[in-house]
Amino acid sequence: MQTLLKKNILLALILLFLTLLTRASHELTSFSLPDASLAIFIAAGIFLKQRKWLIVFVASIVSLDWYIININNMTHINFEASYLGHVFTYILTWELSRKFLSDRKFLEAKLFFPIAFIAIISSYIISYSSHYFLSGWVSHPNIFDGLSYLGNYFNSFFIPNVVYVAILYIVFKITYKISKSSLFSNRSA
């Protein structure tokens, strides 16, 4: 039991570091990495299933966003209803992963990629729509302009997230093969 807790803490620290590195990369490095938070929440939902980990990861995202907004004096960004839609997307991603990709189901490409795509697309629609309709930045939001807004930012959101999800799947497969071969070599010794 103690070993599992240590593994979970180590995994959580690695994932939180990756969140920090990609979500705030413009603060930490001279180059900017795309945000990998969705892929990280997929991984965390698969392996860190307990709700306490979800709370830790959501709190880390909110804290990091709050820090970046304040350090950069971005007073035009605030935590209102539109931000709640954004945070909800991470909870949704976590739950989809926990429910449908746990117990080694994440190794099946025919299951992993559709669930990941559902998480990415629904997160995009919920997050950007809540931003457009609820942030107050647009004086008279309407459906047509909202759809146009969604279309304008789709590629910049979708492509990096698909790349991160593909990398995540490759890491899962490689890690599984390594652990399987090391388990086999331990048995034969």
XYZ file of N, CA, C and O in Angstrom, residues 42-151:
440
model
N -5.771 13.580 -18.811
C -6.096 12.229 -19.279
C -5.234 11.217 -18.530
O -5.738 10.225 -17.992
N -3.937 11.459 -18.482
C -3.029 10.547 -17.779
C -3.375 10.464 -16.298
O -3.416 9.366 -15.712
N -3.632 11.596 -15.677
C -3.954 11.606 -14.250
C -5.277 10.888 -13.980
O -5.399 10.155 -12.991
N -6.251 11.064 -14.853
C -7.527 10.368 -14.685
C -7.389 8.857 -14.795
O -8.095 8.108 -14.121
N -6.472 8.407 -15.629
C -6.245 6.974 -15.795
C -5.554 6.377 -14.571
O -5.954 5.325 -14.071
N -4.519 7.044 -14.092
C -3.672 6.455 -13.058
C -3.937 6.947 -11.641
O -3.676 6.236 -10.678
N -4.399 8.156 -11.499
C -4.654 8.735 -10.168
C -6.157 8.921 -10.017
O -6.667 10.038 -10.029
N -6.864 7.853 -9.862
C -8.321 7.832 -9.962
C -9.058 8.497 -8.802
O -10.202 8.896 -8.957
N -8.417 8.597 -7.673
C -9.093 9.143 -6.503
C -9.393 10.629 -6.697
O -8.589 11.376 -7.243
N -10.546 11.057 -6.200
C -10.993 12.443 -6.360
C -10.042 13.438 -5.698
O -9.961 14.584 -6.109
N -9.309 13.005 -4.666
C -8.371 13.925 -4.023
C -7.313 14.397 -5.016
O -6.864 15.542 -4.968
N -6.925 13.529 -5.954
C -5.944 13.923 -6.969
C -6.571 14.906 -7.951
O -5.913 15.839 -8.403
N -7.838 14.694 -8.270
C -8.533 15.646 -9.143
C -8.523 17.029 -8.502
O -8.241 18.025 -9.169
N -8.807 17.097 -7.223
C -8.806 18.381 -6.508
C -7.413 19.011 -6.555
O -7.274 20.217 -6.790
N -6.379 18.203 -6.343
C -4.998 18.717 -6.391
C -4.690 19.294 -7.769
O -4.133 20.398 -7.881
N -5.066 18.587 -8.824
C -4.744 19.047 -10.177
C -5.564 20.275 -10.577
O -5.028 21.195 -11.196
N -6.834 20.306 -10.228
C -7.646 21.487 -10.534
C -7.122 22.689 -9.747
O -6.983 23.789 -10.298
N -6.803 22.478 -8.482
C -6.249 23.571 -7.668
C -4.929 24.077 -8.245
O -4.669 25.288 -8.240
N -4.117 23.173 -8.777
C -2.840 23.601 -9.359
C -3.061 24.445 -10.610
O -2.378 25.448 -10.811
N -4.020 24.059 -11.431
C -4.317 24.828 -12.649
C -4.852 26.211 -12.294
O -4.415 27.217 -12.856
N -5.799 26.256 -11.377
C -6.381 27.538 -10.971
C -5.305 28.427 -10.342
O -5.209 29.621 -10.659
N -4.484 27.847 -9.481
C -3.411 28.620 -8.839
C -2.413 29.141 -9.862
O -1.976 30.296 -9.792
N -2.043 28.299 -10.792
C -1.092 28.702 -11.827
C -1.673 29.801 -12.701
O -0.996 30.790 -12.996
N -2.928 29.644 -13.108
C -3.579 30.692 -13.902
C -3.650 32.005 -13.123
O -3.372 33.068 -13.661
N -4.045 31.913 -11.863
C -4.126 33.114 -11.023
C -2.755 33.788 -10.920
O -2.644 35.006 -11.048
N -1.711 33.003 -10.715
C -0.353 33.547 -10.606
C 0.059 34.245 -11.905
O 0.563 35.369 -11.883
N -0.152 33.573 -13.034
C 0.245 34.150 -14.331
C -0.516 35.442 -14.605
O 0.060 36.435 -15.057
N -1.808 35.442 -14.314
C -2.627 36.642 -14.535
C -2.125 37.797 -13.677
O -1.983 38.920 -14.147
N -1.824 37.519 -12.435
C -1.373 38.580 -11.528
C 0.047 39.037 -11.812
O 0.329 40.233 -11.748
N 0.948 38.132 -12.110
C 2.341 38.525 -12.344
C 2.478 39.346 -13.631
O 3.341 40.214 -13.729
N 1.604 39.073 -14.594
C 1.650 39.792 -15.863
C 0.691 40.983 -15.902
O 0.510 41.591 -16.955
N 0.061 41.270 -14.757
C -0.863 42.389 -14.656
C -1.941 42.336 -15.741
O -2.240 43.329 -16.398
N -2.505 41.155 -15.922
C -3.556 40.953 -16.921
C -4.920 41.199 -16.265
O -5.724 40.288 -16.106
N -5.158 42.426 -15.888
C -6.377 42.755 -15.154
C -7.638 42.540 -15.985
O -8.733 42.439 -15.427
N -7.499 42.451 -17.301
C -8.662 42.226 -18.150
C -9.149 40.772 -18.089
O -10.238 40.457 -18.540
N -8.346 39.880 -17.512
C -8.752 38.479 -17.353
C -9.204 38.299 -15.914
O -8.526 38.693 -14.979
N -10.362 37.711 -15.743
C -10.850 37.487 -14.393
C -11.471 36.098 -14.285
O -11.735 35.433 -15.270
N -11.685 35.698 -13.058
C -12.244 34.376 -12.791
C -13.746 34.500 -12.582
O -14.218 34.603 -11.463
N -14.469 34.500 -13.679
C -15.921 34.609 -13.617
C -16.538 33.325 -14.137
O -15.884 32.294 -14.207
N -17.795 33.405 -14.530
C -18.528 32.229 -15.014
C -17.817 31.571 -16.193
O -17.810 30.344 -16.315
N -17.200 32.366 -17.045
C -16.514 31.790 -18.205
C -15.349 30.906 -17.767
O -15.065 29.881 -18.385
N -14.695 31.262 -16.684
C -13.574 30.458 -16.188
C -14.075 29.142 -15.592
O -13.406 28.119 -15.677
N -15.260 29.155 -14.997
C -15.839 27.920 -14.472
C -16.079 26.915 -15.596
O -15.880 25.714 -15.409
N -16.488 27.397 -16.752
C -16.632 26.514 -17.916
C -15.305 25.909 -18.303
O -15.212 24.726 -18.643
N -14.269 26.711 -18.234
C -12.915 26.252 -18.558
C -12.467 25.171 -17.569
O -11.963 24.122 -17.966
N -12.662 25.397 -16.291
C -12.271 24.433 -15.262
C -13.086 23.145 -15.401
O -12.565 22.039 -15.225
N -14.360 23.284 -15.746
C -15.212 22.103 -15.920
C -14.634 21.153 -16.973
O -14.757 19.932 -16.846
N -13.986 21.691 -17.994
C -13.444 20.836 -19.054
C -12.371 19.890 -18.516
O -12.246 18.758 -19.000
N -11.619 20.325 -17.531
C -10.600 19.453 -16.945
C -11.248 18.356 -16.102
O -10.790 17.212 -16.101
N -12.307 18.701 -15.400
C -13.032 17.694 -14.619
C -13.644 16.669 -15.569
O -13.568 15.458 -15.322
N -14.231 17.136 -16.660
C -14.812 16.246 -17.668
C -13.743 15.317 -18.257
O -13.954 14.106 -18.370
N -12.599 15.870 -18.607
C -11.508 15.076 -19.169
C -11.053 14.009 -18.179
O -10.835 12.850 -18.544
N -10.879 14.401 -16.930
C -10.486 13.470 -15.871
C -11.491 12.315 -15.774
O -11.114 11.152 -15.747
N -12.779 12.670 -15.712
C -13.815 11.656 -15.536
C -13.925 10.728 -16.747
O -14.117 9.526 -16.587
N -13.827 11.271 -17.948
C -13.844 10.419 -19.141
C -12.694 9.421 -19.110
O -12.878 8.238 -19.411
N -11.529 9.887 -18.755
C -10.344 9.025 -18.699
C -10.472 7.984 -17.600
O -10.166 6.809 -17.802
N -10.902 8.413 -16.440
C -11.045 7.507 -15.303
C -12.070 6.411 -15.599
O -11.847 5.242 -15.321
N -13.163 6.804 -16.203
C -14.252 5.855 -16.442
C -13.983 4.920 -17.625
O -14.246 3.724 -17.544
N -13.447 5.451 -18.719
C -13.361 4.664 -19.944
C -11.968 4.151 -20.292
O -11.827 3.288 -21.150
N -10.913 4.681 -19.669
C -9.555 4.289 -20.064
C -8.750 3.604 -18.962
O -7.593 3.261 -19.168
N -9.347 3.417 -17.804
C -8.634 2.744 -16.716
C -8.481 1.256 -17.010
O -9.054 0.733 -17.966
N -7.732 0.585 -16.161
C -7.544 -0.865 -16.241
C -6.981 -1.319 -17.589
O -7.491 -2.231 -18.217
N -5.958 -0.649 -18.010
C -5.215 -0.957 -19.248
C -6.017 -0.769 -20.538
O -5.554 -1.130 -21.609
N -7.209 -0.217 -20.452
C -7.973 0.087 -21.666
C -7.296 1.174 -22.476
O -7.517 1.290 -23.667
N -6.455 1.985 -21.804
C -5.737 3.061 -22.483
C -4.733 2.523 -23.488
O -4.246 3.265 -24.343
N -4.425 1.245 -23.436
C -3.487 0.643 -24.394
C -4.161 0.284 -25.713
O -3.486 -0.015 -26.689
N -5.486 0.312 -25.741
C -6.236 -0.001 -26.953
C -6.484 1.283 -27.746
O -7.269 2.126 -27.338
N -5.805 1.420 -28.871
C -5.912 2.643 -29.675
C -7.352 2.917 -30.093
O -7.783 4.076 -30.098
N -8.108 1.875 -30.403
C -9.485 2.074 -30.869
C -10.398 2.617 -29.761
O -11.465 3.133 -30.045
N -9.969 2.541 -28.514
C -10.704 3.132 -27.404
C -10.056 4.431 -26.934
O -10.742 5.424 -26.678
N -8.730 4.425 -26.850
C -8.003 5.589 -26.339
C -8.249 6.842 -27.185
O -8.603 7.900 -26.654
N -8.052 6.737 -28.490
C -8.147 7.934 -29.336
C -9.561 8.506 -29.433
O -9.716 9.725 -29.346
N -10.616 7.682 -29.574
C -11.952 8.300 -29.569
C -12.282 9.024 -28.261
O -12.839 10.123 -28.287
N -11.911 8.423 -27.122
C -12.171 9.084 -25.835
C -11.356 10.372 -25.732
O -11.862 11.410 -25.305
N -10.097 10.309 -26.143
C -9.247 11.507 -26.106
C -9.802 12.593 -27.031
O -9.825 13.769 -26.654
N -10.267 12.219 -28.222
C -10.830 13.206 -29.151
C -12.121 13.810 -28.595
O -12.359 15.010 -28.735
N -12.944 12.990 -27.955
C -14.159 13.509 -27.324
C -13.777 14.527 -26.240
O -14.381 15.596 -26.149
N -12.771 14.192 -25.443
C -12.316 15.113 -24.391
C -11.800 16.414 -24.997
O -12.134 17.499 -24.512
N -10.990 16.319 -26.050
C -10.415 17.517 -26.673
C -11.501 18.392 -27.291
O -11.560 19.602 -27.045
N -12.371 17.799 -28.088
C -13.393 18.584 -28.793
C -14.412 19.171 -27.818
O -14.762 20.352 -27.921
N -14.876 18.367 -26.858
C -15.842 18.914 -25.904
C -15.190 19.989 -25.031
O -15.829 21.002 -24.714
N -13.927 19.798 -24.677
C -13.226 20.826 -23.902
C -13.102 22.111 -24.699
O -13.284 23.206 -24.154
N -12.792 21.977 -25.968
C -12.674 23.164 -26.817
C -14.011 23.906 -26.893
O -14.069 25.116 -26.669
N -15.063 23.180 -27.191
C -16.370 23.812 -27.360
C -16.830 24.468 -26.055
O -17.257 25.626 -26.046
N -16.718 23.739 -24.950
C -17.177 24.286 -23.655
C -16.325 25.481 -23.230
O -16.848 26.532 -22.858
N -15.015 25.324 -23.302
C -14.122 26.381 -22.827
C -14.238 27.648 -23.667
O -14.415 28.745 -23.135
N -14.142 27.501 -24.979
C -14.171 28.683 -25.842
C -15.564 29.298 -25.926
O -15.689 30.514 -26.018
N -16.603 28.472 -25.880
C -17.961 29.019 -25.903
C -18.258 29.773 -24.617
O -18.856 30.857 -24.656
N -17.842 29.191 -23.476
C -18.082 29.904 -22.223
C -17.297 31.204 -22.196
O -17.778 32.223 -21.695
N -16.105 31.178 -22.767
C -15.318 32.407 -22.838
C -16.022 33.451 -23.716
O -16.152 34.613 -23.337
N -16.478 33.027 -24.881
C -17.119 33.961 -25.804
C -18.427 34.512 -25.227
O -18.668 35.719 -25.252
N -19.273 33.614 -24.705
C -20.604 34.041 -24.289
C -20.670 34.601 -22.862
O -21.564 35.385 -22.555
N -19.745 34.216 -21.989
C -19.890 34.585 -20.580
C -18.821 35.524 -20.040
O -18.935 35.991 -18.911
N -17.768 35.782 -20.800
C -16.676 36.592 -20.242
C -16.985 38.078 -20.194
O -16.351 38.816 -19.445
N -17.922 38.535 -20.976
C -18.238 39.954 -21.005
C -17.348 40.737 -21.961
O -17.471 41.953 -22.075
N -16.441 40.073 -22.650
C -15.560 40.745 -23.601
C -16.302 41.138 -24.874
O -15.911 42.082 -25.547
N -17.348 40.406 -25.176
C -18.145 40.704 -26.361
C -19.433 41.350 -25.879
O -20.141 40.798 -25.033
N -19.738 42.533 -26.415
C -20.881 43.282 -25.901
C -22.223 42.633 -26.266
O -23.145 42.638 -25.472
N -22.348 42.069 -27.445
C -23.600 41.430 -27.862
C -23.288 40.077 -28.509
O -23.338 39.941 -29.736
N -22.977 39.066 -27.698
C -22.644 37.758 -28.277
C -23.852 37.137 -28.976
O -24.991 37.301 -28.543
N -23.592 36.476 -30.090
C -24.651 35.769 -30.800
C -24.097 34.448 -31.337
O -22.885 34.243 -31.384
N -24.982 33.576 -31.721
C -24.601 32.223 -32.150
C -23.680 32.262 -33.370
O -22.665 31.562 -33.397
N -24.022 33.044 -34.380
C -23.216 33.080 -35.604
C -21.787 33.531 -35.314
O -20.822 32.896 -35.729
N -21.648 34.628 -34.577
C -20.305 35.107 -34.232
C -19.597 34.136 -33.286
O -18.378 33.993 -33.340
N -20.371 33.475 -32.421
C -19.791 32.466 -31.539
C -19.210 31.297 -32.326
O -18.118 30.811 -32.019
N -19.919 30.858 -33.352
C -19.408 29.781 -34.217
C -18.172 30.237 -34.983
O -17.219 29.475 -35.157
N -18.189 31.471 -35.420
C -17.021 32.030 -36.106
C -15.820 32.078 -35.158
O -14.696 31.753 -35.545
N -16.080 32.484 -33.930
C -15.033 32.529 -32.912
C -14.454 31.135 -32.680
O -13.236 30.959 -32.616
N -15.328 30.144 -32.567
C -14.869 28.759 -32.399
C -14.028 28.313 -33.587
O -12.994 27.665 -33.423
N -14.464 28.653 -34.776
C -13.719 28.254 -35.982
C -12.350 28.903 -36.064
O -11.390 28.280 -36.545
